[in-house]
Short mmCIF file of C-alpha atoms and ligand atoms in Angstrom, two decimals:
data_model
loop_
_atom_site.label_atom_id
_atom_site.label_comp_id
_atom_site.label_asym_id
_atom_site.label_seq_id
_atom_site.Cartn_x
_atom_site.Cartn_y
_atom_site.Cartn_z
CA MET E 9 2.92 21.09 -8.48
CA SER E 10 1.52 21.32 -4.98
CA GLU E 11 3.00 18.20 -3.87
CA SER E 12 6.71 18.74 -2.67
CA GLU E 13 9.38 16.74 -4.13
CA PRO E 14 10.09 14.26 -1.38
CA ILE E 15 6.28 13.69 -1.19
CA GLU E 16 6.10 13.20 -5.00
CA ARG E 17 8.93 10.78 -4.93
CA LEU E 18 7.44 8.68 -2.03
CA VAL E 19 4.00 8.71 -3.90
CA GLY E 20 5.76 7.32 -7.00
CA LEU E 21 7.50 4.57 -5.25
CA LEU E 22 4.47 3.42 -3.28
CA ALA E 23 2.41 3.46 -6.48
CA LYS E 24 4.75 0.75 -7.79
CA LEU E 25 3.46 -1.66 -5.13
CA PRO E 26 0.85 -4.29 -6.20
CA GLY E 27 -2.58 -3.17 -5.03
CA LEU E 28 -1.75 0.60 -4.64
CA GLY E 29 -2.30 2.97 -7.48
CA ARG E 30 -1.20 6.66 -7.38
CA ARG E 31 -4.40 7.70 -5.54
CA SER E 32 -4.16 5.12 -2.64
CA ALA E 33 -0.48 5.78 -2.49
CA ARG E 34 -1.24 9.52 -2.09
CA ARG E 35 -3.72 8.63 0.68
CA ALA E 36 -1.24 6.55 2.30
CA VAL E 37 1.52 9.18 2.36
CA LEU E 38 -0.87 11.69 3.88
CA ARG E 39 -1.91 9.20 6.64
CA MET E 40 1.89 8.57 7.33
CA LEU E 41 2.67 12.48 7.33
CA MET E 42 -0.06 12.84 9.89
CA GLN E 43 2.15 10.56 12.41
CA PRO E 44 5.83 10.54 11.01
CA GLU E 45 7.09 9.15 14.53
CA ALA E 46 4.52 6.41 14.78
CA LEU E 47 4.42 5.12 11.39
CA MET E 48 6.75 6.64 8.78
CA LEU E 49 10.09 6.32 10.60
CA PRO E 50 9.31 2.64 11.85
CA LEU E 51 8.21 1.71 8.37
CA ALA E 52 11.42 3.17 6.81
CA ALA E 53 13.49 1.35 9.60
CA ALA E 54 11.60 -2.04 8.91
CA LEU E 55 12.12 -1.87 5.33
CA ARG E 56 15.88 -1.11 5.64
CA GLU E 57 16.10 -4.01 8.00
CA ALA E 58 14.16 -6.42 5.95
CA ALA E 59 16.17 -5.44 2.87
CA GLU E 60 19.36 -5.99 4.58
CA ALA E 61 18.32 -9.19 6.81
CA VAL E 62 15.95 -11.20 4.50
CA ARG E 63 17.27 -13.61 1.85
CA PRO E 64 16.09 -16.68 -0.07
CA CYS E 65 16.64 -20.07 1.84
CA ALA E 66 19.21 -21.90 -0.17
CA VAL E 67 17.53 -25.14 0.38
CA CYS E 68 13.71 -24.34 -0.20
CA GLY E 69 13.53 -20.84 -1.58
CA ASN E 70 11.53 -19.52 1.37
CA LEU E 71 12.42 -15.88 2.46
CA ASP E 72 13.95 -15.64 5.93
CA THR E 73 16.69 -13.83 7.98
CA ARG E 74 18.71 -17.09 7.92
CA SER E 75 19.63 -19.77 5.25
CA PRO E 76 18.53 -22.50 5.72
CA CYS E 77 15.16 -21.01 6.74
CA ALA E 78 13.40 -21.54 10.03
CA ILE E 79 11.21 -24.29 8.31
CA CYS E 80 14.24 -26.13 6.89
CA ARG E 81 15.92 -26.02 10.24
CA ASP E 82 12.91 -26.98 12.36
CA PRO E 83 13.58 -30.71 13.67
CA ARG E 84 9.93 -31.10 14.34
CA ARG E 85 9.00 -30.84 10.51
CA GLU E 86 8.52 -34.17 8.57
CA ARG E 87 11.63 -33.97 6.52
CA GLY E 88 10.37 -36.75 3.98
CA VAL E 89 7.26 -34.75 2.63
CA ILE E 90 8.23 -31.81 0.32
CA CYS E 91 5.52 -29.55 -0.74
CA VAL E 92 6.31 -27.74 -3.97
CA VAL E 93 4.84 -24.24 -4.48
CA GLU E 94 4.95 -21.63 -7.28
CA GLY E 95 6.16 -18.73 -5.06
CA VAL E 96 6.73 -17.83 -1.44
CA ALA E 97 3.28 -16.22 -1.22
CA ASP E 98 1.85 -19.77 -1.37
CA LEU E 99 4.21 -21.13 0.91
CA TRP E 100 3.18 -18.46 3.56
CA ALA E 101 -0.60 -19.29 2.89
CA LEU E 102 -0.08 -23.04 3.52
CA GLU E 103 1.65 -22.20 6.68
CA ARG E 104 -1.06 -20.08 7.90
CA ALA E 105 -3.54 -22.80 7.12
CA GLN E 106 -1.17 -25.08 9.34
CA VAL E 107 -1.91 -28.05 7.20
CA HIS E 108 1.41 -29.09 6.01
CA ARG E 109 4.00 -30.41 8.58
CA GLY E 110 6.73 -31.12 6.00
CA LEU E 111 9.28 -29.14 4.04
CA TYR E 112 8.71 -26.80 1.04
CA HIS E 113 10.23 -26.10 -2.43
CA VAL E 114 9.62 -22.86 -4.09
CA LEU E 115 9.77 -23.09 -7.84
CA GLY E 116 9.77 -19.49 -8.56
CA GLY E 117 7.10 -19.69 -11.04
CA THR E 118 5.44 -22.24 -13.43
CA LEU E 119 6.23 -23.47 -16.91
CA SER E 120 4.73 -21.09 -19.40
CA ALA E 121 4.98 -21.49 -23.32
CA LEU E 122 3.59 -18.03 -23.83
CA GLY E 123 5.54 -16.53 -21.09
CA GLY E 124 8.56 -18.08 -22.30
CA VAL E 125 9.39 -19.89 -18.98
CA GLY E 126 11.24 -23.00 -19.32
CA PRO E 127 12.50 -25.69 -16.83
CA GLU E 128 15.80 -24.10 -16.59
CA ASP E 129 14.02 -20.96 -15.43
CA LEU E 130 12.55 -22.65 -12.42
CA ALA E 131 14.02 -24.37 -9.33
CA ILE E 132 13.49 -27.91 -10.82
CA ARG E 133 16.97 -29.24 -10.72
CA PRO E 134 17.54 -28.56 -7.01
CA LEU E 135 14.08 -30.13 -6.48
CA LEU E 136 15.19 -33.31 -8.16
CA ALA E 137 18.58 -33.03 -6.27
CA ARG E 138 16.88 -32.68 -2.87
CA VAL E 139 14.64 -35.69 -3.62
CA ALA E 140 17.48 -37.80 -4.67
CA GLU E 141 19.77 -36.88 -1.76
CA ASP E 142 17.53 -36.62 1.14
CA GLY E 143 15.36 -39.65 0.13
CA ALA E 144 12.04 -37.94 0.23
CA GLU E 145 9.07 -40.09 0.57
CA GLU E 146 6.55 -37.76 -0.89
CA VAL E 147 6.36 -34.67 -3.23
CA ILE E 148 3.00 -32.75 -3.02
CA LEU E 149 2.65 -30.60 -5.95
CA ALA E 150 0.66 -27.57 -4.58
CA LEU E 151 0.51 -25.71 -7.83
CA PRO E 152 -2.12 -23.14 -9.01
CA ALA E 153 -5.10 -24.78 -10.80
CA THR E 154 -4.30 -22.95 -14.07
CA VAL E 155 -3.04 -24.34 -17.49
CA ASP E 156 0.50 -23.35 -16.68
CA GLY E 157 0.09 -25.02 -13.06
CA ALA E 158 -1.07 -28.30 -14.68
CA THR E 159 1.65 -28.40 -17.36
CA THR E 160 4.23 -27.84 -14.63
CA ALA E 161 2.65 -30.46 -12.34
CA HIS E 162 2.68 -32.97 -15.38
CA TYR E 163 6.30 -32.00 -16.15
CA LEU E 164 7.46 -32.53 -12.46
CA THR E 165 5.50 -35.85 -12.29
CA ASP E 166 7.49 -37.02 -15.39
CA ARG E 167 10.76 -35.90 -13.98
CA LEU E 168 10.16 -37.10 -10.70
CA ARG E 169 9.00 -40.72 -11.57
CA PRO E 170 12.43 -42.21 -11.86
CA THR E 171 13.27 -41.35 -8.25
CA GLY E 172 10.40 -43.62 -7.16
CA VAL E 173 9.15 -40.84 -4.64
CA ARG E 174 5.34 -40.66 -4.24
CA VAL E 175 3.98 -37.63 -6.12
CA THR E 176 0.61 -36.25 -5.21
CA ARG E 177 -1.13 -33.03 -5.90
CA LEU E 178 -3.95 -30.96 -4.13
CA ALA E 179 -7.49 -32.23 -4.29
CA GLN E 180 -9.90 -30.55 -6.38
CA GLY E 181 -11.27 -27.85 -3.97
CA VAL E 182 -8.93 -25.35 -5.34
CA PRO E 183 -10.98 -23.39 -7.72
CA VAL E 184 -9.99 -23.50 -11.21
CA GLY E 185 -7.96 -20.63 -12.37
CA GLY E 186 -7.44 -19.48 -8.79
CA ALA E 187 -4.24 -18.42 -7.11
CA LEU E 188 -3.47 -20.39 -3.82
CA ASP E 189 -2.76 -17.40 -1.59
CA VAL E 190 -6.18 -15.81 -1.87
CA LEU E 191 -7.95 -18.98 -0.77
CA ASP E 192 -9.33 -19.30 2.88
CA GLU E 193 -7.54 -21.56 5.31
CA GLY E 194 -10.41 -24.14 5.30
CA THR E 195 -10.23 -24.53 1.53
CA LEU E 196 -6.45 -25.16 1.61
CA ALA E 197 -6.90 -27.53 4.57
CA ALA E 198 -9.50 -29.59 2.64
CA ALA E 199 -7.43 -29.62 -0.55
CA VAL E 200 -4.34 -30.79 1.33
CA LYS E 201 -6.10 -33.48 3.17
CA ALA E 202 -7.78 -34.92 0.10
CA ARG E 203 -4.77 -34.91 -2.04
CA ARG E 204 -4.35 -37.56 -4.54
CA PRO E 205 -1.66 -39.21 -6.60
CA ALA E 206 -0.48 -37.07 -9.62
CA MET P 25 5.11 -18.76 11.92
CA SER P 26 6.66 -19.05 8.51
CA GLU P 27 7.11 -15.33 7.91
CA SER P 28 10.45 -14.23 9.77
CA GLU P 29 10.07 -11.58 12.24
CA PRO P 30 11.33 -8.63 10.30
CA ILE P 31 8.92 -9.60 7.57
CA GLU P 32 6.03 -9.93 9.98
CA ARG P 33 6.84 -6.35 11.38
CA LEU P 34 6.92 -4.82 7.90
CA VAL P 35 3.45 -6.47 6.90
CA GLY P 36 2.06 -5.29 10.17
CA LEU P 37 3.14 -1.63 9.50
CA LEU P 38 2.10 -1.67 5.94
CA ALA P 39 -1.29 -3.07 6.89
CA LYS P 40 -1.95 0.02 8.93
CA LEU P 41 -1.84 2.19 5.68
CA PRO P 42 -5.44 3.10 4.21
CA GLY P 43 -6.26 0.76 1.38
CA LEU P 44 -3.81 -1.98 2.35
CA GLY P 45 -5.14 -5.12 4.24
CA ARG P 46 -2.82 -7.68 5.60
CA ARG P 47 -3.19 -9.70 2.55
CA SER P 48 -2.21 -6.80 0.00
CA ALA P 49 0.68 -5.83 2.50
CA ARG P 50 2.10 -9.36 2.29
CA ARG P 51 1.94 -9.08 -1.50
CA ALA P 52 3.72 -5.75 -1.59
CA VAL P 53 6.46 -7.07 0.85
CA LEU P 54 6.98 -10.13 -1.43
CA ARG P 55 7.34 -7.76 -4.33
CA MET P 56 9.78 -5.61 -2.59
CA LEU P 57 11.81 -8.51 -1.26
CA MET P 58 12.38 -9.52 -4.97
CA GLN P 59 14.17 -6.25 -5.59
CA PRO P 60 15.30 -4.82 -2.47
CA GLU P 61 17.92 -2.54 -4.13
CA ALA P 62 15.51 -1.13 -6.76
CA LEU P 63 12.44 -0.55 -4.54
CA MET P 64 12.89 -1.42 -0.78
CA LEU P 65 15.93 0.69 0.12
CA PRO P 66 14.70 3.61 -1.89
CA LEU P 67 11.33 3.47 -0.33
CA ALA P 68 12.90 3.33 3.07
CA ALA P 69 15.20 6.46 2.25
CA ALA P 70 12.22 8.26 0.77
CA LEU P 71 10.02 7.62 3.96
CA ARG P 72 12.85 8.88 6.21
CA GLU P 73 13.51 11.91 4.18
CA ALA P 74 9.87 12.82 3.95
CA ALA P 75 9.42 12.32 7.68
CA GLU P 76 12.24 14.61 8.24
CA ALA P 77 11.69 17.19 5.69
CA VAL P 78 8.03 17.55 5.29
CA ARG P 79 5.95 19.74 7.65
CA PRO P 80 2.73 21.61 7.74
CA CYS P 81 2.75 25.24 6.29
CA ALA P 82 2.44 27.62 9.06
CA VAL P 83 0.01 29.79 6.91
CA CYS P 84 -2.24 27.42 5.04
CA GLY P 85 -1.86 23.91 6.58
CA ASN P 86 -0.43 22.34 3.34
CA LEU P 87 2.40 19.77 3.51
CA ASP P 88 5.71 20.91 2.05
CA THR P 89 9.49 20.79 2.92
CA ARG P 90 9.38 24.57 3.70
CA SER P 91 6.99 26.81 5.68
CA PRO P 92 5.32 28.83 4.32
CA CYS P 93 4.77 26.31 1.65
CA ALA P 94 5.49 26.61 -2.17
CA ILE P 95 1.93 27.92 -2.97
CA CYS P 96 1.99 30.57 -0.16
CA ARG P 97 5.27 31.64 -1.45
CA ASP P 98 4.47 31.79 -5.22
CA PRO P 99 4.26 35.41 -6.27
CA ARG P 100 2.09 34.34 -9.27
CA ARG P 101 -0.97 33.17 -7.15
CA GLU P 102 -3.77 35.50 -6.43
CA ARG P 103 -3.32 36.37 -2.93
CA GLY P 104 -6.81 37.76 -2.43
CA VAL P 105 -8.50 34.34 -3.07
CA ILE P 106 -8.51 31.73 -0.35
CA CYS P 107 -9.97 28.39 -0.98
CA VAL P 108 -10.71 26.56 2.05
CA VAL P 109 -10.66 22.71 2.16
CA GLU P 110 -10.97 20.03 4.66
CA GLY P 111 -7.68 18.47 4.28
CA VAL P 112 -4.59 18.38 2.33
CA ALA P 113 -5.63 15.51 0.02
CA ASP P 114 -8.41 18.01 -1.22
CA LEU P 115 -5.87 20.70 -1.78
CA TRP P 116 -3.76 18.35 -3.87
CA ALA P 117 -6.77 17.31 -5.83
CA LEU P 118 -7.55 20.89 -6.59
CA GLU P 119 -3.89 21.61 -7.64
CA ARG P 120 -3.91 18.70 -9.94
CA ALA P 121 -7.21 20.06 -11.81
CA GLN P 122 -5.24 23.32 -12.01
CA VAL P 123 -8.49 25.25 -11.47
CA HIS P 124 -7.71 27.57 -8.49
CA ARG P 125 -5.07 30.27 -8.90
CA GLY P 126 -5.24 31.63 -5.32
CA LEU P 127 -4.22 30.37 -2.00
CA TYR P 128 -5.61 27.67 0.19
CA HIS P 129 -6.56 27.20 3.96
CA VAL P 130 -6.71 23.56 5.23
CA LEU P 131 -9.21 23.26 8.10
CA GLY P 132 -8.10 19.97 9.27
CA GLY P 133 -11.51 18.39 9.30
CA THR P 134 -15.34 19.43 9.31
CA LEU P 135 -17.53 20.33 12.22
CA SER P 136 -19.20 17.37 13.55
CA ALA P 137 -21.73 17.06 16.37
CA LEU P 138 -21.40 13.17 16.28
CA GLY P 139 -17.79 13.01 16.07
CA GLY P 140 -17.37 15.75 18.66
CA VAL P 141 -15.58 18.16 16.47
CA GLY P 142 -16.06 21.77 17.43
CA PRO P 143 -14.82 25.04 15.95
CA GLU P 144 -11.90 25.21 18.25
CA ASP P 145 -10.64 21.80 16.80
CA LEU P 146 -10.22 23.24 13.50
CA ALA P 147 -8.01 25.96 11.85
CA ILE P 148 -11.12 28.45 11.88
CA ARG P 149 -9.35 31.18 13.88
CA PRO P 150 -6.24 31.23 11.82
CA LEU P 151 -8.68 31.60 8.72
CA LEU P 152 -10.47 34.55 10.31
CA ALA P 153 -7.17 36.16 11.27
CA ARG P 154 -5.86 35.69 7.63
CA VAL P 155 -8.84 37.04 5.94
CA ALA P 156 -8.80 40.13 8.37
CA GLU P 157 -4.98 40.77 8.26
CA ASP P 158 -4.48 40.23 4.51
CA GLY P 159 -7.60 41.68 3.34
CA ALA P 160 -8.84 38.90 1.10
CA GLU P 161 -11.48 39.50 -1.49
CA GLU P 162 -12.94 36.00 -1.73
CA VAL P 163 -13.19 32.87 0.35
CA ILE P 164 -14.19 29.82 -1.72
CA LEU P 165 -15.61 27.08 0.67
CA ALA P 166 -14.35 23.88 -1.32
CA LEU P 167 -15.95 21.55 1.36
CA PRO P 168 -17.20 18.08 1.15
CA ALA P 169 -20.90 17.73 0.03
CA THR P 170 -21.85 16.08 3.35
CA VAL P 171 -24.04 17.04 6.09
CA ASP P 172 -20.92 18.02 8.20
CA GLY P 173 -19.49 19.80 5.22
CA ALA P 174 -22.64 21.82 4.71
CA THR P 175 -22.58 22.49 8.64
CA THR P 176 -19.09 23.69 8.40
CA ALA P 177 -19.94 25.88 5.28
CA HIS P 178 -22.70 27.61 7.04
CA TYR P 179 -20.83 28.23 10.20
CA LEU P 180 -17.75 29.78 8.37
CA THR P 181 -20.26 31.79 6.15
CA ASP P 182 -21.61 33.29 9.51
CA ARG P 183 -18.27 33.83 10.93
CA LEU P 184 -16.89 35.58 7.83
CA ARG P 185 -19.86 37.84 7.11
CA PRO P 186 -18.40 40.61 9.55
CA THR P 187 -15.28 40.89 7.67
CA GLY P 188 -17.12 41.85 4.48
CA VAL P 189 -15.09 39.24 2.36
CA ARG P 190 -16.85 37.55 -0.49
CA VAL P 191 -17.81 33.95 0.43
CA THR P 192 -18.55 31.27 -2.28
CA ARG P 193 -18.96 27.69 -2.44
CA LEU P 194 -18.31 25.08 -5.16
CA ALA P 195 -21.17 24.74 -7.65
CA GLN P 196 -23.43 21.66 -7.59
CA GLY P 197 -21.51 19.21 -9.54
CA VAL P 198 -19.71 17.89 -6.47
CA PRO P 199 -21.75 14.62 -5.96
CA VAL P 200 -23.76 14.50 -2.80
CA GLY P 201 -21.82 12.55 -0.04
CA GLY P 202 -18.82 12.44 -2.29
CA ALA P 203 -15.24 13.32 -1.00
CA LEU P 204 -13.49 15.74 -3.22
CA ASP P 205 -10.09 13.95 -3.64
CA VAL P 206 -11.88 10.98 -5.48
CA LEU P 207 -13.53 13.36 -8.36
CA ASP P 208 -12.00 13.61 -11.77
CA GLU P 209 -10.47 16.80 -12.62
CA GLY P 210 -13.02 17.91 -15.11
CA THR P 211 -15.83 17.60 -12.36
CA LEU P 212 -13.69 19.82 -10.03
CA ALA P 213 -13.04 22.32 -12.73
CA ALA P 214 -16.68 22.76 -13.55
CA ALA P 215 -17.62 22.88 -9.90
CA VAL P 216 -14.93 25.63 -9.23
CA LYS P 217 -16.01 27.68 -12.41
CA ALA P 218 -19.71 27.61 -11.67
CA ARG P 219 -19.12 28.37 -7.72
CA ARG P 220 -21.80 30.61 -6.41
CA PRO P 221 -22.34 32.90 -3.27
CA ALA P 222 -22.68 30.94 -0.06
ZN1 LIG H 323 14.10 -23.31 3.68
ZN1 LIG H 324 1.02 27.50 2.55
#
């Protein structure tokens, strides 16, 4: 045991983050210990602030310091076009690409027979309610190009049909099996522009 | 701007850590926001505690909550054998391998003509003082197998010669150009056991 207990605890917590194993967590901790004032304490403060201030938007599921979130409150967004995404990471990726000027709806996952994820586990009922109440013109299904993503898109298309809303999905251009949030912005822009009826 | 300001600040700070780009920082932040109580607040507390409690050991340069550090204070360590490492990451790697039962000395870098790192930039003078005052029997140079590491080993061997201490370095077995802290423990153990005179 050469690593002291506070260091060991910090390494253990950082190693739980996606993309960081114990080795990279140790490197990160060492880097931070070299400049505690410049990096470590600001990071501690930013974590605490985010944990206390950030919450899910009650309308769309985006994460923000206020609910409804900045996108839902923005009067310049097209309120009749709702883009449905699996998670917040995909919402952020589409925002960075600046291709969608409407609103969003975060499902919180995709239907998965193997994973035991059913319609009641996702924010599908709130989506149907939003479409009915707000009189949306179009729902864009921006779901991952996986089997579960396609299953979810089919299910949503069926459920949305009675409302009469136009349902579209992203054009081919999203690689099969690919997650949205790792795509470059040009690919995302092309896929949104060439979207077609679901 | 879909990411709120506290989230953006947190992503920016995390992205400064080695091994984490903006994309993985965003993923990490999203994962944490999913469980603020279980991960985010404990991490904030651990960072603050480590920043406040951890300091360099005045004797060897290791990082610990006390100075002298736990290794320097441990009566079971062989006080006559000092293992010289470039940085704390290498010290931790050797401790994990459990191959060195003596003390350490962290140089804080290696000599580098290109990088403008001279002897006065490293903890060389304190090393010479320790060897002289504590009557060390052996100094093991566990430096990286790079040009700068070899330069540093030669320089230290010259400077240590007048003290009469036995100077050894790690056996071949450390891959050329390789950093110590990415090696598996078996390789490190073999390299320490087969160490030879410098
Ligand atoms: Zn919202
Ligand atoms: Zn020490």
